[in-house]
Short mmCIF file of C-alpha atoms in Angstrom, two decimals:
data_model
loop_
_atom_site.label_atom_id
_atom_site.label_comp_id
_atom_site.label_asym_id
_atom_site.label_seq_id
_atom_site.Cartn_x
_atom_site.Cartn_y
_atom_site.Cartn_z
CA UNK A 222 38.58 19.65 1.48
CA UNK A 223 36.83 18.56 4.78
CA UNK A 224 33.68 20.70 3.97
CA UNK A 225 33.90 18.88 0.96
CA UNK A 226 33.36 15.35 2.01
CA UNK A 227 31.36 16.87 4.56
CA UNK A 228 29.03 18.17 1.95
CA UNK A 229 29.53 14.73 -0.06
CA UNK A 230 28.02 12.70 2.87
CA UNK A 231 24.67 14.48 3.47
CA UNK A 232 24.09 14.13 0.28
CA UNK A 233 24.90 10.12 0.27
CA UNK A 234 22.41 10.33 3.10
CA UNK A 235 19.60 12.46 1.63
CA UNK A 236 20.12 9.67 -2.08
CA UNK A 237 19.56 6.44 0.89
CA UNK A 238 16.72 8.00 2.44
CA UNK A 239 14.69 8.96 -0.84
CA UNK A 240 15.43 5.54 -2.02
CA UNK A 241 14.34 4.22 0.72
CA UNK A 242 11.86 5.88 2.50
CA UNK A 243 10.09 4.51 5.08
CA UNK A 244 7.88 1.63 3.36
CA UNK A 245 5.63 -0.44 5.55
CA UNK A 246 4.67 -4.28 4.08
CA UNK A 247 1.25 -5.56 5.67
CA UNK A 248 1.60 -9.21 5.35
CA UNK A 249 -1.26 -10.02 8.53
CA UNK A 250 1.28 -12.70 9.76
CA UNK A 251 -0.17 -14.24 13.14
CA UNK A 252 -3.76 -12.69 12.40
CA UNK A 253 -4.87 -15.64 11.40
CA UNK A 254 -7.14 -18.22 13.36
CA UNK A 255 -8.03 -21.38 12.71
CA UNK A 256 -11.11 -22.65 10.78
CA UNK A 257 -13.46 -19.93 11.39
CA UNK A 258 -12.86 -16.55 9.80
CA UNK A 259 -12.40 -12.72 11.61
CA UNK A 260 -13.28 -9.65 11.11
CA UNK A 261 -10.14 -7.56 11.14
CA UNK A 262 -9.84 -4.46 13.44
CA UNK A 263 -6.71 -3.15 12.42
CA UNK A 264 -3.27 -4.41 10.73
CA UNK A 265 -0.57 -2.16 10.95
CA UNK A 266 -1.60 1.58 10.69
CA UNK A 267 -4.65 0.34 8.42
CA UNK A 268 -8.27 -1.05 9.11
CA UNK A 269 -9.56 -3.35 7.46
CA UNK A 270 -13.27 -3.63 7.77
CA UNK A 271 -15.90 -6.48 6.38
CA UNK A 272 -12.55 -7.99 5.24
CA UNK A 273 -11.42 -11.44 7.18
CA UNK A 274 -8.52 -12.85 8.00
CA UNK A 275 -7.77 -16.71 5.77
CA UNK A 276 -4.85 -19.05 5.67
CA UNK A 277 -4.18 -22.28 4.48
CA UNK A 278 -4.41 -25.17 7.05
CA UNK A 279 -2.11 -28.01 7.95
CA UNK A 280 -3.38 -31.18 9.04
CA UNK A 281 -4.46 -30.57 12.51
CA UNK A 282 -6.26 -27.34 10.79
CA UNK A 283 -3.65 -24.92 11.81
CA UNK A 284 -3.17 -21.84 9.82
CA UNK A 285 0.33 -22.39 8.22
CA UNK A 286 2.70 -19.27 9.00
CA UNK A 287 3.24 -16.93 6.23
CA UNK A 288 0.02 -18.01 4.27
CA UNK A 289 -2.11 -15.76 5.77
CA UNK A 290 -4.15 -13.43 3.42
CA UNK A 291 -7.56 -11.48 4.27
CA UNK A 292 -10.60 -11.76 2.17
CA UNK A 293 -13.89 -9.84 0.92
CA UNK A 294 -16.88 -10.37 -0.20
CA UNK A 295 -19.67 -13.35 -0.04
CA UNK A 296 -22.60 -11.35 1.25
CA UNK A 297 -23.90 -8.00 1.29
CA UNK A 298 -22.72 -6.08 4.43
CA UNK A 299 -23.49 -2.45 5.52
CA UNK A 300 -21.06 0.53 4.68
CA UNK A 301 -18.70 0.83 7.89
CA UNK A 302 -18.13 4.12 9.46
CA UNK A 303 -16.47 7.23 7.16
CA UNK A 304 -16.38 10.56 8.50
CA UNK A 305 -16.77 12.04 4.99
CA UNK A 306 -19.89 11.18 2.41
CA UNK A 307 -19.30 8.58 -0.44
CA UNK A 308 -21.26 8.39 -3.29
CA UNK A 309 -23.05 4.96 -2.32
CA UNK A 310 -26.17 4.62 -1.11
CA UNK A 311 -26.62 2.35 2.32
CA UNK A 312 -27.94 -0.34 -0.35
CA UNK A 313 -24.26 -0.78 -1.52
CA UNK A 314 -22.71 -2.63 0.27
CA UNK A 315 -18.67 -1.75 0.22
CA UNK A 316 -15.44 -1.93 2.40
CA UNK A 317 -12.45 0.22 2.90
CA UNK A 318 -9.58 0.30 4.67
CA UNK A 319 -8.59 3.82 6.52
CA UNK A 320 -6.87 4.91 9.60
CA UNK A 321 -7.67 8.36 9.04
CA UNK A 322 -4.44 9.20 8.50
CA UNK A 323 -3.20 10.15 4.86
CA UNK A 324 -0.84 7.32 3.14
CA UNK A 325 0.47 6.11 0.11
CA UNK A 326 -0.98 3.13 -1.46
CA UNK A 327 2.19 1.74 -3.26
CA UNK A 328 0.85 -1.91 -4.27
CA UNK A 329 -0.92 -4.90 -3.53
CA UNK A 330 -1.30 -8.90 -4.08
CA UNK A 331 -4.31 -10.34 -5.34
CA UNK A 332 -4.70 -13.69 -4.90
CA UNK A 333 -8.40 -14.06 -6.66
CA UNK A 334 -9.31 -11.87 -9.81
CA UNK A 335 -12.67 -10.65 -9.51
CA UNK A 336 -12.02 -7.54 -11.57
CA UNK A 337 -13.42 -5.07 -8.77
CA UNK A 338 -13.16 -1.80 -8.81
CA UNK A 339 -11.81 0.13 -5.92
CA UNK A 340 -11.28 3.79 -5.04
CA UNK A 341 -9.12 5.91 -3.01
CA UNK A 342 -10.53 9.16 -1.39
CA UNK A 343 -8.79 12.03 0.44
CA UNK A 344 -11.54 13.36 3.06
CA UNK A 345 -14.00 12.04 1.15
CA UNK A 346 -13.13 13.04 -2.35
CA UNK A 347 -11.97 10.90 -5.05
CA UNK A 348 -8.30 10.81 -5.59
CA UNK A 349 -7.28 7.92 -7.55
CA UNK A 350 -9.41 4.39 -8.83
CA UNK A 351 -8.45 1.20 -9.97
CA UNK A 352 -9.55 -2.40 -11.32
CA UNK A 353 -8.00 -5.20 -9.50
CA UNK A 354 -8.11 -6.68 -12.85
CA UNK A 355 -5.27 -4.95 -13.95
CA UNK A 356 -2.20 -7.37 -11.82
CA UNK A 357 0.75 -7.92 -13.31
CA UNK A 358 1.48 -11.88 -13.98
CA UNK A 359 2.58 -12.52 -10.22
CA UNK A 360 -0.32 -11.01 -9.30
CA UNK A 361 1.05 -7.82 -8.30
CA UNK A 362 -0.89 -4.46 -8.77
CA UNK A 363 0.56 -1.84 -8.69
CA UNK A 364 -0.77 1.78 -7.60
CA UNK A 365 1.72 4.20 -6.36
CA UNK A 366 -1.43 6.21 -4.91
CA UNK A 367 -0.26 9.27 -2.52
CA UNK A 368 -2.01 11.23 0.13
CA UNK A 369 -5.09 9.36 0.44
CA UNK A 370 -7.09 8.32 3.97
CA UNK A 371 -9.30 5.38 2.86
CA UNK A 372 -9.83 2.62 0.44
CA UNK A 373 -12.86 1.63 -0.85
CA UNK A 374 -13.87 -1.73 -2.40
CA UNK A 375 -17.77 -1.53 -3.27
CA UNK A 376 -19.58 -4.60 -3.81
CA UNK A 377 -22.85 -5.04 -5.95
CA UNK A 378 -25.87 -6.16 -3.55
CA UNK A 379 -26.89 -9.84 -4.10
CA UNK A 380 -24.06 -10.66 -6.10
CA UNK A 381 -21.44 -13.16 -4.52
CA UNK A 382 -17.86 -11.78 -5.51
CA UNK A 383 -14.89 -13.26 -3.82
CA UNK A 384 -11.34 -10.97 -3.15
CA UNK A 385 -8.01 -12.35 -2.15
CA UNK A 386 -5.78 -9.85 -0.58
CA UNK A 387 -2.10 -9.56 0.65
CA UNK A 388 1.12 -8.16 1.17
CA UNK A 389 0.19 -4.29 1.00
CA UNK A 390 3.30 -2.04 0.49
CA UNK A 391 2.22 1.71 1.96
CA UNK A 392 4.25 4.59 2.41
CA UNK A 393 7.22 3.56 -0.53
CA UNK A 394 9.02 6.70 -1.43
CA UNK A 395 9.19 6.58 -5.13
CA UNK A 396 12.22 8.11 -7.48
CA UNK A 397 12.67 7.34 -10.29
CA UNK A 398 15.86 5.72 -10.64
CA UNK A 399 17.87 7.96 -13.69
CA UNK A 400 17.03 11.26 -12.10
CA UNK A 401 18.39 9.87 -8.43
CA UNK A 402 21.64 9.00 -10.28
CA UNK A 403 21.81 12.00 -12.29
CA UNK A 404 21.58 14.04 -8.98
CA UNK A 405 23.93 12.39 -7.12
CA UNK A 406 26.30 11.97 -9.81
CA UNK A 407 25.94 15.76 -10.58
CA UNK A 408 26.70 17.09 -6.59
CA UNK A 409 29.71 14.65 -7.09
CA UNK A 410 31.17 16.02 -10.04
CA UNK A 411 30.55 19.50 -8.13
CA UNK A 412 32.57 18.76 -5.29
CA UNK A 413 35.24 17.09 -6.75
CA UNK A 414 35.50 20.06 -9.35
CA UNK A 415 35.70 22.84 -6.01
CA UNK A 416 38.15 20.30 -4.42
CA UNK A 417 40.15 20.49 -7.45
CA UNK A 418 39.75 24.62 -7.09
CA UNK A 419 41.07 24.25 -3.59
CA UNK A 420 44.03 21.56 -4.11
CA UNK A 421 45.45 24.19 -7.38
CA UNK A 422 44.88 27.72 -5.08
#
């Protein structure tokens, strides 16, 4: 009967931890300055380059807490760094964020809807692409994209195109809910079926 519950408990454990996983929320909270904008090294395990960090401004021109959002776009800016080759030339002007480290893209905010597309690449080849245009009605988008190493937001040259940013979930295990229930539900039913067994021997 021990074994049992025993049994009954790693699985409890192994339903929290796929429900769960270990989901990261980038919200760039405190990377925010005042007037003037910032090119953001890193945020969290991510790096965001040719993006900058905005928020909105109280009266003495303080970035309010919790408002803080990064933005793209404006100008024409040169391809940053990417160990692997893209398929833009260095007249495309684009910006991705990567910490060469694989991770899943679960979902984003967009603040601004500039329909751009974006792309996510795994060593340099293409593993997933999107349209920002494509939020939901609280401007959620989302992606669900797994084992990729950068994002990519290309730009067209001479064309001013504006991109609001936030709140980027990564690394969200995602189950789908039925089959999570049906699983633990089934190993249930098992064990209290061989406890049964046991009780009756």
């Amino acid at each position: 009967m021990m074994r049992s519950f025993q049994i009954l408990a790693v699985l409890s454990v192994m339903f929290v931890a796929t429900r769960f996983g270990s989901a990261e929320t980038i919200t760039f909270a405190g990377l925010a300055n005042t007037v003037d904008s910032r090119v953001i090294a890193s945020a969290g395990p991510l790096n965001f380059t040719e993006f900058y960090v905005y928020g909105q401004l109280d009266q003495n021109e303080m970035v309010i807490p919790g408002t803080e959002y990064i933005f793209g776009g404006d100008n024409p800016f040169e391809p940053p760094a990417y160990p692997y080759p893209l398929p833009y030339s260095m007249f495309t002007p684009e910006s991705y964020s990567s910490s060469g480290a694989a991770f899943t893209l679960n979902n984003m905010e967009i603040a601004l809807d500039p329909s751009v597309e974006f792309y996510g690449y795994r060593k340099g080849v293409l593993v997933d692409q999107g349209n920002t245009a494509d939020i939901g009605p609280n401007g959620l988008l989302t992606l669900n994209w797994s084992n990729i190493d950068a994002v990519v937001f290309p730009d067209v040259v001479e064309e001013a195109i504006e991109l609001n940013i936030d709140n980027i979930t990564i690394n969200e295990t995602v189950v789908p809910e039925p089959s999570s229930i049906v699983l633990l539900g089934s190993g249930i039913a098992g064990l209290l079926v061989l406890a049964r067994q046991r009780l009756w021997a």
